[in-house]
mmCIF file of C-alpha atoms and ligand atoms in Angstrom:
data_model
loop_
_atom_site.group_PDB
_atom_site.id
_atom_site.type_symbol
_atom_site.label_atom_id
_atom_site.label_comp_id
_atom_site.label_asym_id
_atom_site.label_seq_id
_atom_site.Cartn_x
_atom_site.Cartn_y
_atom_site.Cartn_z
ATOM 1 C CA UNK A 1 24.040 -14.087 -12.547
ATOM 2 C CA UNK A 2 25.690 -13.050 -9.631
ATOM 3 C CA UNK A 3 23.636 -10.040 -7.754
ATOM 4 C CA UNK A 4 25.595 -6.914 -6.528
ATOM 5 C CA UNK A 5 25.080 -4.933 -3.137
ATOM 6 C CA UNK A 6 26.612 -2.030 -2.024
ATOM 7 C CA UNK A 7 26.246 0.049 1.118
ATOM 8 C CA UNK A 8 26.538 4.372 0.016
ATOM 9 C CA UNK A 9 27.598 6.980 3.316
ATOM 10 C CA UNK A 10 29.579 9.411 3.562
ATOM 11 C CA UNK A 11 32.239 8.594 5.017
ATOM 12 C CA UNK A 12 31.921 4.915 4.399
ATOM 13 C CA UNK A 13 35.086 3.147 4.721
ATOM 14 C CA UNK A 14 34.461 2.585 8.737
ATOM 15 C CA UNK A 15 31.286 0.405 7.440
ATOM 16 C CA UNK A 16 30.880 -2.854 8.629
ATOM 17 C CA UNK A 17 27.868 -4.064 6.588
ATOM 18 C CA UNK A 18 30.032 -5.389 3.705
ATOM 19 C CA UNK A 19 31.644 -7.572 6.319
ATOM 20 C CA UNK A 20 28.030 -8.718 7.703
ATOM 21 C CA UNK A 21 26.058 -9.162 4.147
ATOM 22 C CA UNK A 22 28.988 -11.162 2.632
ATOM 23 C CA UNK A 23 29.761 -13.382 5.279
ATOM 24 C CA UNK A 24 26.031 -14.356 4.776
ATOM 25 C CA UNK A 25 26.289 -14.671 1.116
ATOM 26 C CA UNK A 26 29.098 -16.910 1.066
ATOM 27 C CA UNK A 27 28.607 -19.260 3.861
ATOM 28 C CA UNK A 28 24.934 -19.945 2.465
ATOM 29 C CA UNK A 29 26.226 -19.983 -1.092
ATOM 30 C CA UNK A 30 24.113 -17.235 -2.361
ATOM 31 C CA UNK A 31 25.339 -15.768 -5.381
ATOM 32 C CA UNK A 32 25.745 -12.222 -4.320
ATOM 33 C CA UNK A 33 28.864 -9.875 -3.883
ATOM 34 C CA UNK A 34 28.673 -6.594 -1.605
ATOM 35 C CA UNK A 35 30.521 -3.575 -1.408
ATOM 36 C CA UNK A 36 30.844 0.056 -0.298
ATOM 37 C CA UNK A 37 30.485 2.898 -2.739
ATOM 38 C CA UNK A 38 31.778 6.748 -0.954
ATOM 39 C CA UNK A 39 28.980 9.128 -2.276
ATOM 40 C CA UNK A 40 29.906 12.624 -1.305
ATOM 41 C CA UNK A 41 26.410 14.372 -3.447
ATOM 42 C CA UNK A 42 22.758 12.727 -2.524
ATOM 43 C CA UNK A 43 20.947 13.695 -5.574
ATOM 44 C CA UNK A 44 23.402 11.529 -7.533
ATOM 45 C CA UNK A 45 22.180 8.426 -5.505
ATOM 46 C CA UNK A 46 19.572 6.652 -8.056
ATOM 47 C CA UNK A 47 21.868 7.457 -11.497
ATOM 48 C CA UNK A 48 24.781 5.433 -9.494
ATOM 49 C CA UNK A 49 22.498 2.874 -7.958
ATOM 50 C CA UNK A 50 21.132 2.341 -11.601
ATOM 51 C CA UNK A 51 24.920 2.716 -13.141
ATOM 52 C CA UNK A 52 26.235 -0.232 -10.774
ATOM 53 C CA UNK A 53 23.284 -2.376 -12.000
ATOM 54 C CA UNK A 54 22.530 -2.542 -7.827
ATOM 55 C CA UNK A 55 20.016 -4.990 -6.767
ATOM 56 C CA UNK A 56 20.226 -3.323 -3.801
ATOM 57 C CA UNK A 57 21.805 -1.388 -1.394
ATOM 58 C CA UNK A 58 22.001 0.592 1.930
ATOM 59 C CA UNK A 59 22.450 3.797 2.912
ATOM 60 C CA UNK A 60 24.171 5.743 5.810
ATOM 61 C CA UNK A 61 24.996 8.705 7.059
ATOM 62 C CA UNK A 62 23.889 11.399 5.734
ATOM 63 C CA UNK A 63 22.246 10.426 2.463
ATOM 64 C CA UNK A 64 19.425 8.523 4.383
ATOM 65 C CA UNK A 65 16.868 11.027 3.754
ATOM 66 C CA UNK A 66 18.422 11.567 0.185
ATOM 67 C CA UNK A 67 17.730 7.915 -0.223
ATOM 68 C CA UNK A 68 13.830 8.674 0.430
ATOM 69 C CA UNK A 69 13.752 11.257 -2.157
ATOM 70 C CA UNK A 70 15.270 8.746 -4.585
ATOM 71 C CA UNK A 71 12.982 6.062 -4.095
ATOM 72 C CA UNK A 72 10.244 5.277 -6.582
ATOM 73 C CA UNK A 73 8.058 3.779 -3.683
ATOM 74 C CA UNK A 74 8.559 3.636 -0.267
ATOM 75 C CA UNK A 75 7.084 0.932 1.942
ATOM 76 C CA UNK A 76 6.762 0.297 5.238
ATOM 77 C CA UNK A 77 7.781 2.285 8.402
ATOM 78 C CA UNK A 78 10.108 4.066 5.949
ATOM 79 C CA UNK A 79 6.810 6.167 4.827
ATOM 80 C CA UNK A 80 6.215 7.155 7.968
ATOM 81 C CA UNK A 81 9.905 8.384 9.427
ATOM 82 C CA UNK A 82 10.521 9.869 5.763
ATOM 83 C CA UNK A 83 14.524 7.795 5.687
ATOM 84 C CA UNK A 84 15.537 5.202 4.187
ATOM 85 C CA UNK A 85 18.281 2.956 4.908
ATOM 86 C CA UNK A 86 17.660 -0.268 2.758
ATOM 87 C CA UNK A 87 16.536 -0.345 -1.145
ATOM 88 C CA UNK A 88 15.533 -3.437 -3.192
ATOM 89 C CA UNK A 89 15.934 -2.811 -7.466
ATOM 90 C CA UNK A 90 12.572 -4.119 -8.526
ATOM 91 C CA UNK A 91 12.340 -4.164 -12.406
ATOM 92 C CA UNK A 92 14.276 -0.869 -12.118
ATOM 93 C CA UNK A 93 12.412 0.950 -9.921
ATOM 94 C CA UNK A 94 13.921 1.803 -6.661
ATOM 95 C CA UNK A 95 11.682 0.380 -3.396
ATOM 96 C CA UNK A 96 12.644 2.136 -0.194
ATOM 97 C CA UNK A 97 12.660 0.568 3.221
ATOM 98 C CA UNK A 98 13.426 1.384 6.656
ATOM 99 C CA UNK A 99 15.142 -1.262 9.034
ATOM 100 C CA UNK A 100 16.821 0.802 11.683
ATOM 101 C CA UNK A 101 13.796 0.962 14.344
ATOM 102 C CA UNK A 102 12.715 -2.878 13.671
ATOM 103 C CA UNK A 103 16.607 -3.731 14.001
ATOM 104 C CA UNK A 104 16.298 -2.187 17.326
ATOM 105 C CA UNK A 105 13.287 -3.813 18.445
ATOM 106 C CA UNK A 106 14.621 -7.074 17.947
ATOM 107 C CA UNK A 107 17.876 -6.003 19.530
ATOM 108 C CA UNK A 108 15.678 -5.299 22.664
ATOM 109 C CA UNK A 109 13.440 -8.149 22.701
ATOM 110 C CA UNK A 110 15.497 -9.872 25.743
ATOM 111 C CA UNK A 111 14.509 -7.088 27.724
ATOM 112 C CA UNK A 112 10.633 -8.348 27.627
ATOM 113 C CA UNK A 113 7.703 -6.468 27.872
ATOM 114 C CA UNK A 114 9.005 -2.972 27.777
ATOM 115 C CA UNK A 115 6.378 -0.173 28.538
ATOM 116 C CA UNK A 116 8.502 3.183 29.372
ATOM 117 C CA UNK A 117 11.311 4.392 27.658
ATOM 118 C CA UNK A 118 13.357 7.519 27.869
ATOM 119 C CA UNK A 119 15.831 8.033 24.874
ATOM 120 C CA UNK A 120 18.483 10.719 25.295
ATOM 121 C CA UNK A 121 19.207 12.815 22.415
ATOM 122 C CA UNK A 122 16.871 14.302 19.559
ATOM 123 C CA UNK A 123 18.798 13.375 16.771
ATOM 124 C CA UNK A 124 17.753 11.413 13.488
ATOM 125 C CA UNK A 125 18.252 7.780 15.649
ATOM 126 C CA UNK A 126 16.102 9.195 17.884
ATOM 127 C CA UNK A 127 13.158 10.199 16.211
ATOM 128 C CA UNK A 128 13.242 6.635 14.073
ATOM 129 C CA UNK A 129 13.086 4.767 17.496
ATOM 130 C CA UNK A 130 10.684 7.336 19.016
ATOM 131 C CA UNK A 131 8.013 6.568 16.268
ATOM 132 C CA UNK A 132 8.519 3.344 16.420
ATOM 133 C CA UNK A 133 7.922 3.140 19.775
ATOM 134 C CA UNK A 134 4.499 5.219 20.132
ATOM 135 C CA UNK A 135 3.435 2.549 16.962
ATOM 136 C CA UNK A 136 3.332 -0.188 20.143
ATOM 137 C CA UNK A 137 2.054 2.096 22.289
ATOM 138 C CA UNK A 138 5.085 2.314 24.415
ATOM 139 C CA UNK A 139 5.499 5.469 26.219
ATOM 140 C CA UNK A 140 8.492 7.646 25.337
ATOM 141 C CA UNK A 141 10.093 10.628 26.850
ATOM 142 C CA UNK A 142 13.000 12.416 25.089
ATOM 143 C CA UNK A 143 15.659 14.374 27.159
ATOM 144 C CA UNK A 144 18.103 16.591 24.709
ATOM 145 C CA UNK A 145 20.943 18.660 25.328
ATOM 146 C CA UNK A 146 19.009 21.663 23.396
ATOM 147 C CA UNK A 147 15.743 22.670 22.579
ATOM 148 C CA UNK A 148 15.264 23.037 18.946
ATOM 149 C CA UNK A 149 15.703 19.330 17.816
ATOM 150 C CA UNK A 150 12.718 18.660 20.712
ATOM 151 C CA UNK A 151 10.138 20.565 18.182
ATOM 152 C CA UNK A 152 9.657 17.094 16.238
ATOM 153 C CA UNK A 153 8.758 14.993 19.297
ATOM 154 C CA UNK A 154 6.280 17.976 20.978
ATOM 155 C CA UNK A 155 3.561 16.436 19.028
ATOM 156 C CA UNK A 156 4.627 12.754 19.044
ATOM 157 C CA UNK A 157 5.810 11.605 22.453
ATOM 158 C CA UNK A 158 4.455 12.405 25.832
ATOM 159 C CA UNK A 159 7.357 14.355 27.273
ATOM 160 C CA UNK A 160 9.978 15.985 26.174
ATOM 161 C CA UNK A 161 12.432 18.129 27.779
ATOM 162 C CA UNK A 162 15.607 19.726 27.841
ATOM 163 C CA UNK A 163 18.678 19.418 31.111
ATOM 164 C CA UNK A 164 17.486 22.541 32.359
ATOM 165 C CA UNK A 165 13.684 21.653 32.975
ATOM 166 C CA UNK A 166 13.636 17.804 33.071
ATOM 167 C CA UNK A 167 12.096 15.489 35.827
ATOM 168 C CA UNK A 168 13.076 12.346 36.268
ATOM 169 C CA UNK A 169 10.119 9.202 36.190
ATOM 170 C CA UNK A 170 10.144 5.378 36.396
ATOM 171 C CA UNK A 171 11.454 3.782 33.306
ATOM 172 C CA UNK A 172 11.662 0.353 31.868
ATOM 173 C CA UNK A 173 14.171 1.286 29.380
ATOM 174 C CA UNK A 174 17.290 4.296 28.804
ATOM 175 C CA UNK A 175 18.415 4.517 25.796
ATOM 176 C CA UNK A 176 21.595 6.525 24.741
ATOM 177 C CA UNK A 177 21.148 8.144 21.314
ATOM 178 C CA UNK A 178 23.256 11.386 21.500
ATOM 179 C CA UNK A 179 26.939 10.489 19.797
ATOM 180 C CA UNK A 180 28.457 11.415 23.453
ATOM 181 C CA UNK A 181 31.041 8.783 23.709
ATOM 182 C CA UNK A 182 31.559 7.715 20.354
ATOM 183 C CA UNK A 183 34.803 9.516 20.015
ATOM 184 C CA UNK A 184 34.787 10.801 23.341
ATOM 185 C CA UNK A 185 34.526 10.307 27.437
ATOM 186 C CA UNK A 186 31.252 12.444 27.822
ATOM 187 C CA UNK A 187 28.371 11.452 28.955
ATOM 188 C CA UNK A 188 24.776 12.107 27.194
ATOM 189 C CA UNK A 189 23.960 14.681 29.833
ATOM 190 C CA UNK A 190 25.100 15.974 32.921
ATOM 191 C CA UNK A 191 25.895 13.159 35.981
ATOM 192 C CA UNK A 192 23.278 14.340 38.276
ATOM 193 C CA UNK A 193 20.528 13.782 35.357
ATOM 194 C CA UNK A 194 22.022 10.200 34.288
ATOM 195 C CA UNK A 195 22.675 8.900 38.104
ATOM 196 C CA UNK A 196 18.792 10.057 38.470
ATOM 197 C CA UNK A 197 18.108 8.191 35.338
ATOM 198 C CA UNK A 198 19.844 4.943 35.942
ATOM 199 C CA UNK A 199 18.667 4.942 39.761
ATOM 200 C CA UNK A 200 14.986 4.229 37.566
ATOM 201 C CA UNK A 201 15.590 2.220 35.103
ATOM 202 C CA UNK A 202 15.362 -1.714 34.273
ATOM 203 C CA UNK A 203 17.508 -1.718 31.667
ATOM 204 C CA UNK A 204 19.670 0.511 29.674
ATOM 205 C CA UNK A 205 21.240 0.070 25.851
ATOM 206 C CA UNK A 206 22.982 2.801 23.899
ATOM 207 C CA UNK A 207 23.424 3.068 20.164
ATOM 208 C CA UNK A 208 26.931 3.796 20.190
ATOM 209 C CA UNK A 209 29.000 -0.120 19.417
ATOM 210 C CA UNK A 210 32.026 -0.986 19.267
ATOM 211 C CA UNK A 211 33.034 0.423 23.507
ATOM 212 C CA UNK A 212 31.407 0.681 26.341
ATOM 213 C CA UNK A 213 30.413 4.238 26.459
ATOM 214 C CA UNK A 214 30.930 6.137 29.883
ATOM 215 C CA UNK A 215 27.020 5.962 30.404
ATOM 216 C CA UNK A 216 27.487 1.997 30.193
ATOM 217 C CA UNK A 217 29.939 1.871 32.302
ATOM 218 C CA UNK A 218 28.173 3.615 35.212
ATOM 219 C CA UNK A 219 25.169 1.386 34.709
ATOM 220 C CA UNK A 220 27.475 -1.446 34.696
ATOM 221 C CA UNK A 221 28.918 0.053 37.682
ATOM 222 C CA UNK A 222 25.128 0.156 38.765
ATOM 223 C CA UNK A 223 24.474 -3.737 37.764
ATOM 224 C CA UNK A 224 21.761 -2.801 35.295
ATOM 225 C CA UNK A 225 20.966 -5.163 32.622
ATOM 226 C CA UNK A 226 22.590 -3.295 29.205
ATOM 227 C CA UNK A 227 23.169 -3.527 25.705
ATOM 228 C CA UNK A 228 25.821 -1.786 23.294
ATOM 229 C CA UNK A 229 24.587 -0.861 20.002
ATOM 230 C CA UNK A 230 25.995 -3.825 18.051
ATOM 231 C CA UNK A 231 22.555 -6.109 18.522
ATOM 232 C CA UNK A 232 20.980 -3.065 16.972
ATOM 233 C CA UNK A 233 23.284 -3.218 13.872
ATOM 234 C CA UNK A 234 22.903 -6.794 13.669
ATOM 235 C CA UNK A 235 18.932 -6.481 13.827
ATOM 236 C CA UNK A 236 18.712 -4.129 11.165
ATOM 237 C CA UNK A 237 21.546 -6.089 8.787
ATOM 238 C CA UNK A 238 19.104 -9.399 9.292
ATOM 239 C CA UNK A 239 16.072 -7.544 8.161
ATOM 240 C CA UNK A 240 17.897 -5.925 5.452
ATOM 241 C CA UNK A 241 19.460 -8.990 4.403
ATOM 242 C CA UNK A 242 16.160 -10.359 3.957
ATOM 243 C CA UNK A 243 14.916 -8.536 1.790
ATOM 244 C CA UNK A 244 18.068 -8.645 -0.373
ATOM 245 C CA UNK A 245 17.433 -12.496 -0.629
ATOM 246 C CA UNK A 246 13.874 -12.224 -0.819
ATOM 247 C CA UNK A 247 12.834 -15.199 1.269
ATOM 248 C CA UNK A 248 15.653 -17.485 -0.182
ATOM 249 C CA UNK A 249 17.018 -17.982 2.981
ATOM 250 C CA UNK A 250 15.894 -19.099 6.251
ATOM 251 C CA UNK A 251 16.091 -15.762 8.886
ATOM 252 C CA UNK A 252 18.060 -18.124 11.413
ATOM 253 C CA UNK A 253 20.603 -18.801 9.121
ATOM 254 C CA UNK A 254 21.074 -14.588 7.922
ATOM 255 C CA UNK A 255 21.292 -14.009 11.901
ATOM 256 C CA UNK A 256 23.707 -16.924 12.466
ATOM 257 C CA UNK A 257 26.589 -15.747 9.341
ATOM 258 C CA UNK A 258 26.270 -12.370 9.743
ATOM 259 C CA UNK A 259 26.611 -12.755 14.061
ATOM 260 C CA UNK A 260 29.586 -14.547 12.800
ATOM 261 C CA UNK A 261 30.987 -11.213 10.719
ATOM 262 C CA UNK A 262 31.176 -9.492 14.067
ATOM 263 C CA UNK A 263 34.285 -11.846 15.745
ATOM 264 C CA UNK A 264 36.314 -11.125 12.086
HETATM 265 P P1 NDP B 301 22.419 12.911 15.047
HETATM 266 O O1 NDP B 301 23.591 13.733 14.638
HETATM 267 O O2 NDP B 301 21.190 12.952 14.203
HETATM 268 O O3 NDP B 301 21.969 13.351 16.577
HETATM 269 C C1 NDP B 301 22.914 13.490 17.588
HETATM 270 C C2 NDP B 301 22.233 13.794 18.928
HETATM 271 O O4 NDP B 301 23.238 13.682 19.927
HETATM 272 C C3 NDP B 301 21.596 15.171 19.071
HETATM 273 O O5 NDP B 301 20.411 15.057 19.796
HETATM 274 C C4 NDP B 301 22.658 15.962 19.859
HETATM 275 O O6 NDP B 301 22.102 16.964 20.696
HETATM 276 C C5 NDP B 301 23.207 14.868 20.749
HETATM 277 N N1 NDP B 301 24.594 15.110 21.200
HETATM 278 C C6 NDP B 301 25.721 15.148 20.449
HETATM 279 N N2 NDP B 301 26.802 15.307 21.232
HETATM 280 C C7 NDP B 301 26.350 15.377 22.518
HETATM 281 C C8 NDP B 301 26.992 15.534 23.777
HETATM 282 N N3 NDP B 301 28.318 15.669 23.884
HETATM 283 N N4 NDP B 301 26.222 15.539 24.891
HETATM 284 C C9 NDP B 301 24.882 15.394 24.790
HETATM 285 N N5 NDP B 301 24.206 15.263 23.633
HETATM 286 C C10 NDP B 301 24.944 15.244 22.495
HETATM 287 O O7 NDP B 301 22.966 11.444 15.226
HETATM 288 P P2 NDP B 301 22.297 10.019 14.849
HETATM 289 O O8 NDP B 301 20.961 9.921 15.477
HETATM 290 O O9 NDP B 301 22.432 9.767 13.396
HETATM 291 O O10 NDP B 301 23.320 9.010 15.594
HETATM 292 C C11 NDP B 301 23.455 9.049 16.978
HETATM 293 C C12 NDP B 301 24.350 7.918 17.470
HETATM 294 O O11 NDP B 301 23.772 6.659 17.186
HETATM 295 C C13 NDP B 301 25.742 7.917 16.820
HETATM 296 O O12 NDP B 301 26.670 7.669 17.852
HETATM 297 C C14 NDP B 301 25.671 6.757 15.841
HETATM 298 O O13 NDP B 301 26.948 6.173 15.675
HETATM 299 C C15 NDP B 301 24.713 5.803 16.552
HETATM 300 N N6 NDP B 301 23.973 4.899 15.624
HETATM 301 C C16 NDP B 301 24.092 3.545 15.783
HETATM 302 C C17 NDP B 301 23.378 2.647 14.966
HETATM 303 C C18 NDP B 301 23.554 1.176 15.147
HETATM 304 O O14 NDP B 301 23.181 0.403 14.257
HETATM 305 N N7 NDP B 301 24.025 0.733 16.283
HETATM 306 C C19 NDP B 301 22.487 3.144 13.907
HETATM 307 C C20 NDP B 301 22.411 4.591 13.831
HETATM 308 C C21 NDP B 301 23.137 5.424 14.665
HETATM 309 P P3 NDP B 301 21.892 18.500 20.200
HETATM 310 O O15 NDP B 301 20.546 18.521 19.507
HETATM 311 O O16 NDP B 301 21.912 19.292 21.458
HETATM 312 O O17 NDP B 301 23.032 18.823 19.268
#
């Protein structure tokens, strides 16, 4: 019987994960369809995973710590950052997953051994990568715009700061987490900060896909090595995908099709 997947946010419709999973599911002939399903209330997440007769889904913004509650059993790093982005329907019980911060550390692996990072913004991208980072003993600083999202990382990270008190370091990594220049020309903190930044950095990537963000433009304009957010999207689609196939199809293969979705 064909399987069905479907991706729940709020709103949804930008989503480009049905593009990515199906493209995989056809071109490798697995019998799977998957869609997009606008949930505006959280709590109703498991009754209309169960309703659809889901054998699995993801979940976006902002029902991704809804999607924790809603789980049965979560495995993984998932348990540790409390979201959820990816569940698998096993025998009708809902098994939460987290893919986001491995997606990213495969979308950084060309970058080599990183050692440093300093990720701008305090936001929920932020502390998934953060965690994920001090679990390989990478050292992380996080810069924000204002203070009271920095109470999470105080105990977790071994600096954090806001503009007004921050002092710049060497870095092998920047990352851009803040949603300044998704819809607009700002950068994720004031120009003196991010030409200090960039002047000590390796590399740089920023969350945001889909443009080159002002703060990837100047380190463009700088000739550092960077990276949009699109690998990120990709890495966590692969790992997501494989668990929707569970093992039935080679990783290469989920990475090929669904690097294709991206040119449609
Ligand atoms: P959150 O809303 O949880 O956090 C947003 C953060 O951005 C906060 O720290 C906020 O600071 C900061 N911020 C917002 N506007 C500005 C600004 N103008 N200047 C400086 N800082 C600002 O967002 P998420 O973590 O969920 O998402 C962040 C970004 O990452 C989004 O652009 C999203 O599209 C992208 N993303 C990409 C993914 C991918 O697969 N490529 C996956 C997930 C997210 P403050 O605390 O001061 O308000």
């Amino acid at each position: 019987m064909k399987k069905l997947f479907a991706i729940f946010g709020d709103p949804v419709s930008h989503s480009r994960s049905p593009l990515m999973h199906n493209s995989v599911f056809k071109n490798l002939n697995f019998s799977a369809c998957y869609t997009r399903v606008h949930l505006l209330d959280g709590s109703k997440l498991k009754e209309t995973f169960l309703d659809l007769g889901l054998s699995g889904a993801n979940i976006t913004v902002p029902h991704k710590e809804a999607a924790y509650k809603a789980c049965d059993e979560v495995r993984g790093f998932a348990k540790i950052v409390g979201v959820v982005n990816t569940i698998i329907n096993e025998n009708g019980m809902l098994i939460g997953y987290n893919t986001d911060a491995d997606g990213f550390m495969f979308a950084i692996k060309e970058f080599g051994d990183v050692k440093s990072v300093l990720i701008l913004g305090a936001g929920g991208t932020a502390k998934a990568l953060a965690s994920r980072f001090v679990q390989d003993n990478i050292e992380v600083t996080v810069l924000n715009r204002s203070a009271s999202r920095l109470e999470y990382f105080k105990n977790l990270v071994s600096t954090c700061s806001t503009w007004d008190d921050f002092e710049v370091k060497r870095y092998d990594l920047v990352i851009n987490t803040t949603s300044a220049g998704l819809k607009d020309e700002e950068l994720p903190a004031p120009k003196d900060i991010i030409e200090k930044v960039l002047n000590n950095t390796s590399f740089v990537a920023d969350a945001i896909y889909g443009k080159l963000t002002p703060f990837l433009k100047l380190a463009h304009e700088k000739n550092i090595i960077y990276k949009d957010g699109a690998d990120m999207l990709l890495g966590q689609g692969v790992l997501a995908n494989e668990l929707f196939v569970n093992g039935e199809l080679k990783t290469e293969d989920i990475k090929t099709y669904m690097s294709k979705s991206f040119k449609l």
